[in-house]
Coordinates of C-alpha atoms in Angstrom, one line a residue:
M334 CA 6.7 19.9 23.5
E335 CA 9.5 17.3 23.3
R336 CA 9.7 16.1 27.6
Y337 CA 6.5 15.1 27.0
R338 CA 6.5 12.5 24.1
S339 CA 6.9 10.0 26.7
K340 CA 4.0 10.3 28.3
M341 CA 1.7 10.8 25.0
Q342 CA 3.4 7.7 23.6
E343 CA 1.6 6.4 26.5
F344 CA -1.5 8.1 25.7
V345 CA -1.7 7.1 22.2
A346 CA -0.8 3.3 22.6
K347 CA -3.3 3.3 25.3
L348 CA -6.2 4.8 22.3
W349 CA -4.7 2.7 19.6
H350 CA -4.8 -1.3 21.8
N351 CA -8.6 -0.4 22.4
P352 CA -10.0 -3.9 22.8
N353 CA -12.8 -2.2 20.5
I354 CA -10.4 -1.9 17.0
Q355 CA -8.3 -4.1 17.0
Q356 CA -9.7 -6.0 13.7
L357 CA -10.3 -3.0 12.1
P358 CA -7.5 -2.5 9.3
L359 CA -4.6 0.1 9.6
G360 CA -6.0 2.8 8.2
R361 CA -9.3 2.4 10.3
K362 CA -7.8 2.3 13.2
E363 CA -6.2 5.8 12.6
N364 CA -8.9 7.7 11.3
H365 CA -10.5 6.3 14.3
I366 CA -8.4 6.9 16.7
L367 CA -8.9 10.7 15.1
G368 CA -12.2 10.9 14.9
F369 CA -12.1 10.1 18.7
I370 CA -9.9 12.7 19.4
Q371 CA -12.7 15.1 17.0
E372 CA -15.5 13.8 18.9
N373 CA -14.3 14.5 22.5
R374 CA -11.9 17.2 21.8
D375 CA -13.9 18.7 25.0
N376 CA -13.1 16.8 27.4
L377 CA -9.3 16.1 26.1
Q378 CA -8.3 19.4 25.8
Q379 CA -10.1 19.5 29.7
A380 CA -7.6 16.2 30.3
F381 CA -4.5 17.5 28.5
K382 CA -4.2 20.4 31.9
T383 CA -4.2 18.6 34.1
E384 CA -0.9 17.4 35.8
G385 CA -0.6 13.8 35.2
F386 CA -1.1 15.3 30.7
F387 CA 1.0 17.9 28.7
P388 CA -0.6 20.8 31.7
E389 CA 2.2 23.5 30.4
I390 CA 1.9 23.5 26.3
S391 CA -1.7 24.5 24.6
W392 CA -3.9 22.8 23.1
D393 CA -2.5 22.9 19.4
D394 CA 1.0 22.3 20.5
A395 CA -0.6 18.8 22.3
V396 CA -2.1 17.8 19.4
R397 CA 0.5 18.7 16.8
L398 CA 3.1 16.0 18.9
L399 CA 0.0 13.9 19.9
L400 CA -0.4 13.5 15.4
T401 CA 3.0 13.5 14.9
V402 CA 3.6 10.3 17.6
L403 CA 0.3 8.1 15.7
T404 CA 2.5 8.7 13.0
D405 CA 5.7 8.2 14.6
S406 CA 3.9 4.2 15.6
I407 CA 2.1 4.0 11.5
L408 CA 5.9 4.5 10.7
D409 CA 7.3 1.8 13.1
M410 CA 4.4 -0.4 12.1
A411 CA 5.1 -0.4 8.7
R412 CA 9.9 -0.5 8.8
P413 CA 9.1 -3.6 9.2
L414 CA 7.3 -4.7 6.5
I415 CA 9.0 -3.0 4.0
D416 CA 12.9 -3.9 4.9
E417 CA 11.5 -8.0 5.1
L418 CA 10.2 -7.0 0.9
L419 CA 13.1 -4.5 -0.1
E420 CA 16.0 -7.3 2.1
R421 CA 14.6 -10.1 -1.6
V422 CA 15.9 -8.0 -4.6
N423 CA 19.5 -9.7 -4.6
H424 CA 17.0 -12.9 -5.6
P425 CA 19.7 -13.4 -8.9
E426 CA 16.1 -14.7 -10.4
L427 CA 14.4 -10.6 -10.5
R428 CA 18.5 -9.7 -11.1
D429 CA 18.8 -11.4 -14.3
H430 CA 14.9 -10.1 -15.4
F431 CA 16.5 -6.4 -15.4
A432 CA 19.8 -7.0 -16.6
S433 CA 17.8 -5.2 -20.4
E434 CA 16.8 -2.5 -18.5
G435 CA 20.4 -2.0 -15.9
G436 CA 20.5 -4.3 -13.6
L437 CA 17.9 -3.9 -9.8
N438 CA 20.4 -1.9 -8.5
V439 CA 18.5 -0.4 -5.7
D440 CA 19.5 1.0 -2.3
T441 CA 17.0 -0.3 0.3
I442 CA 17.8 1.5 3.1
A443 CA 17.8 5.1 0.9
L444 CA 14.2 3.7 -1.1
R445 CA 12.7 3.0 2.9
D446 CA 13.5 6.0 3.9
Y447 CA 12.0 7.5 0.8
I448 CA 8.8 5.7 0.8
L449 CA 8.6 5.7 5.3
D450 CA 9.7 10.1 4.2
K451 CA 6.3 10.1 1.9
M452 CA 4.2 8.4 4.6
R453 CA 4.0 12.1 7.2
N454 CA 1.5 13.3 5.1
K455 CA -1.8 11.8 5.6
R456 CA -2.3 12.0 1.9
M457 CA 0.2 9.6 1.1
R458 CA 0.1 7.7 4.4
D459 CA -4.4 7.1 3.3
Q460 CA -2.6 5.6 0.1
Y461 CA 0.4 3.4 1.4
I462 CA -1.0 1.7 4.4
S463 CA -3.1 -0.9 1.7
V464 CA -0.3 -1.5 0.0
L465 CA 1.7 -2.4 3.5
A466 CA -1.3 -4.5 4.9
S467 CA -1.6 -6.1 1.3
L468 CA 2.4 -6.9 2.1
E469 CA 1.6 -7.6 5.7
A470 CA -1.3 -10.2 4.5
G471 CA 0.9 -12.3 2.0
F472 CA -1.3 -12.0 -0.6
Y473 CA 1.4 -12.1 -3.5
R474 CA 3.0 -15.6 -1.9
R475 CA -0.4 -16.6 -1.1
Y476 CA -1.3 -16.5 -4.8
L477 CA 0.5 -16.5 -6.9
P478 CA 2.0 -20.0 -6.6
P479 CA -1.3 -21.6 -7.3
V480 CA -1.5 -18.9 -10.2
I481 CA 0.9 -19.9 -11.3
S482 CA 0.5 -24.0 -10.8
Y483 CA -3.1 -23.4 -12.5
R484 CA -1.9 -22.1 -15.6
K485 CA -4.8 -19.9 -16.5
L486 CA -5.8 -16.4 -17.9
I487 CA -3.6 -14.6 -15.0
Y488 CA -0.1 -16.9 -15.6
I489 CA -0.7 -15.6 -19.4
E490 CA -0.4 -12.5 -18.7
L491 CA 1.8 -13.0 -15.9
V492 CA 4.1 -15.1 -18.1
R493 CA 3.5 -14.5 -22.1
R494 CA 2.0 -11.1 -21.7
D495 CA 4.4 -9.7 -18.8
H496 CA 7.8 -11.7 -19.4
L497 CA 7.7 -12.7 -16.0
G498 CA 9.8 -16.7 -16.3
M499 CA 10.6 -16.8 -12.8
S500 CA 9.2 -19.3 -10.0
A501 CA 6.3 -18.2 -8.4
D502 CA 7.9 -17.1 -4.7
V503 CA 10.0 -14.6 -7.0
V504 CA 7.2 -13.4 -9.7
A505 CA 5.1 -13.1 -5.7
D506 CA 7.9 -11.1 -4.7
Y507 CA 7.8 -8.9 -8.4
V508 CA 4.6 -7.5 -8.1
A509 CA 4.6 -7.3 -3.9
L510 CA 7.8 -4.9 -4.7
A511 CA 6.0 -2.7 -8.0
A512 CA 3.6 -2.5 -5.2
L513 CA 5.6 0.1 -3.2
F514 CA 5.3 2.7 -6.3
R515 CA 1.5 2.7 -6.8
P516 CA 1.0 5.0 -4.3
L517 CA 3.9 7.9 -6.4
G518 CA 0.9 7.7 -8.2
S519 CA -0.7 10.8 -6.0
L520 CA 1.8 12.1 -5.1
P521 CA 1.8 16.6 -5.2
I522 CA 3.6 17.4 -8.1
D523 CA 4.7 21.1 -9.4
T524 CA 5.0 20.9 -13.4
A525 CA 5.2 24.2 -15.4
S526 CA 1.4 24.5 -15.2
Q527 CA 0.5 23.3 -12.0
S528 CA 1.7 23.2 -8.4
G529 CA 0.8 20.3 -6.2
D530 CA -0.7 18.4 -10.1
V531 CA -0.5 14.7 -10.1
L532 CA -0.6 11.4 -11.9
M533 CA -3.0 10.3 -11.8
R534 CA -5.0 13.3 -13.1
H535 CA -3.9 12.9 -16.9
Q536 CA -3.9 10.4 -20.0
P537 CA -0.8 8.2 -20.1
N538 CA 1.6 9.1 -23.1
S539 CA -0.2 13.0 -22.4
R540 CA 2.8 14.9 -22.5
S541 CA 1.6 15.9 -19.7
Y542 CA 1.7 12.6 -17.6
K543 CA 4.8 11.8 -18.5
E544 CA 6.1 15.5 -17.1
I545 CA 5.2 14.7 -13.8
Y546 CA 6.1 10.8 -14.6
N547 CA 10.1 11.8 -15.4
Q548 CA 10.0 14.2 -11.8
I549 CA 8.4 10.8 -9.5
R550 CA 11.2 9.0 -11.4
D551 CA 13.8 11.9 -10.5
Q552 CA 13.5 11.9 -6.9
V553 CA 13.1 7.8 -7.3
N554 CA 16.5 7.2 -8.1
T555 CA 17.6 10.7 -7.0
A556 CA 16.7 8.8 -3.6
A557 CA 17.2 5.2 -4.6
N558 CA 20.0 4.2 -6.6
H559 CA 18.9 2.7 -10.0
V560 CA 14.6 2.0 -10.1
P561 CA 13.6 -0.6 -13.3
D562 CA 10.8 1.9 -15.4
S563 CA 9.0 -1.1 -15.6
L564 CA 8.8 -2.2 -12.2
L565 CA 7.7 1.9 -11.7
E566 CA 5.4 2.0 -14.4
T567 CA 3.3 -0.6 -13.1
G568 CA 2.7 0.0 -10.0
L569 CA 2.1 3.5 -10.7
H570 CA -0.7 1.6 -13.5
S571 CA -1.3 -0.7 -10.4
S572 CA -4.4 2.5 -9.9
L573 CA -5.9 2.8 -13.5
S574 CA -9.3 1.5 -14.3
V575 CA -9.4 -1.5 -16.2
L576 CA -12.3 -0.2 -18.4
D577 CA -10.4 3.0 -19.3
H578 CA -6.9 0.9 -20.2
P579 CA -6.7 -2.5 -21.4
D580 CA -3.8 -3.0 -22.0
I581 CA -2.1 -2.5 -18.6
P582 CA -0.2 -5.1 -17.2
G583 CA -1.3 -8.1 -15.5
S584 CA 1.0 -7.6 -12.5
S585 CA -0.7 -4.1 -12.1
R586 CA -4.4 -5.3 -12.0
L587 CA -2.9 -7.7 -9.3
I588 CA -2.1 -4.7 -7.0
N589 CA -5.3 -2.8 -7.5
I590 CA -6.7 -5.8 -6.0
F591 CA -4.7 -7.2 -3.7
S592 CA -5.4 -3.1 -2.3
T593 CA -8.4 -3.0 -2.3
R594 CA -8.6 -6.4 -0.7
A595 CA -6.4 -4.9 2.3
Q596 CA -8.3 -2.2 2.7
E597 CA -10.9 -4.0 4.3
Y598 CA -9.1 -7.0 4.6
V599 CA -9.0 -8.9 8.8
A600 CA -7.1 -11.4 10.1
N601 CA -8.4 -14.3 11.9
Q602 CA -11.2 -13.6 11.2
K603 CA -14.4 -15.5 12.9
L604 CA -16.1 -17.8 10.3
D605 CA -19.9 -17.8 11.3
R606 CA -21.9 -21.7 10.2
G607 CA -22.1 -22.0 6.3
A608 CA -20.2 -18.4 5.9
E609 CA -18.5 -18.0 3.3
T610 CA -14.2 -18.2 3.5
P611 CA -13.6 -13.9 3.9
D612 CA -11.0 -13.9 0.5
K613 CA -13.8 -16.1 -1.6
S614 CA -16.8 -14.3 -0.5
W615 CA -14.9 -10.5 -0.7
F616 CA -13.7 -11.9 -4.3
N617 CA -17.8 -12.9 -5.1
I618 CA -19.3 -9.0 -4.4
N619 CA -16.1 -7.0 -6.3
R620 CA -16.8 -9.2 -10.1
R621 CA -19.9 -8.2 -9.7
T622 CA -19.2 -4.9 -9.3
A623 CA -15.6 -5.1 -11.3
R624 CA -17.4 -3.1 -13.5
L625 CA -17.9 -0.1 -11.2
S626 CA -14.7 -0.3 -9.7
G627 CA -11.6 -1.1 -12.3
M628 CA -10.8 -3.9 -11.3
D629 CA -10.5 -7.6 -13.8
V630 CA -13.5 -8.8 -14.0
R631 CA -11.2 -11.6 -14.9
F632 CA -8.5 -12.0 -12.2
L633 CA -11.1 -11.5 -9.9
E634 CA -13.4 -15.0 -10.9
E635 CA -9.9 -16.8 -10.9
L636 CA -9.0 -15.6 -8.1
Y637 CA -12.1 -16.6 -6.7
L638 CA -12.3 -19.5 -7.6
I639 CA -8.5 -20.2 -6.3
A640 CA -9.4 -18.6 -2.3
G641 CA -12.2 -21.7 -3.3
E642 CA -10.2 -23.9 -3.9
E643 CA -7.7 -22.9 -1.1
G644 CA -10.6 -22.2 1.7
W645 CA -8.9 -19.0 2.1

């Protein structure tokens, strides 16, 4: 089957570069391709039997190869995004911030490979894609400088409550780093009472939550050497509703907002005359529905104002 890999890579590349889906977010592009395969199963089965495709392997094997190649393509896109962020973990301000927790001694290559390995699972990949899309869109380094300079509510939450007294870009990198751990709240973990349990089904501080959290922490630290608890918890708590958990860090609230925004983000989106800019429009809509989504309406309102002033 390996001898057909290059041919399958060509086939997947054509699907991926279909002009009709180029404006879709990464996760929706993958799902569109999967939907195309399902909807055109009969035609593709016949085509794959021809000499120009995969005549010597079964349909099931061809689909398995297609899914592997598609996943590999997505991981190849994810790798530089993760590397670019992890290159910044050695900033002196970040290291000083974590001094009381034993420092930030992360094996960046091992952590990247751990994340990519988790992304081979479709369920986990769906969780990671929105986080990576938020990095690719540059939300953290775009919004944190005005947040810090305006010194309003989000600033108070980040600097005074979360104690992130660093320069704006370093605060942005801290929040972005924490976002890498957000998807692990959906990581299946085997416990004494249940196989495949996930952290987000349990209340923080419950015995079951702590049991699953400890396993996640052990996994991450085994893979990456040492990730401080505060960084890991900030990412994990970003999946919680602020209405049900009003004490979660401001950093977690931002991760939730930007990861959710990234699910619908379209780069270089064209505007109709008189229309609101994309970010401003999104924050405007979501501040009205915050009670349903669990996002912090106060954060959304401040980001709405920033997006309006900056033309985003």
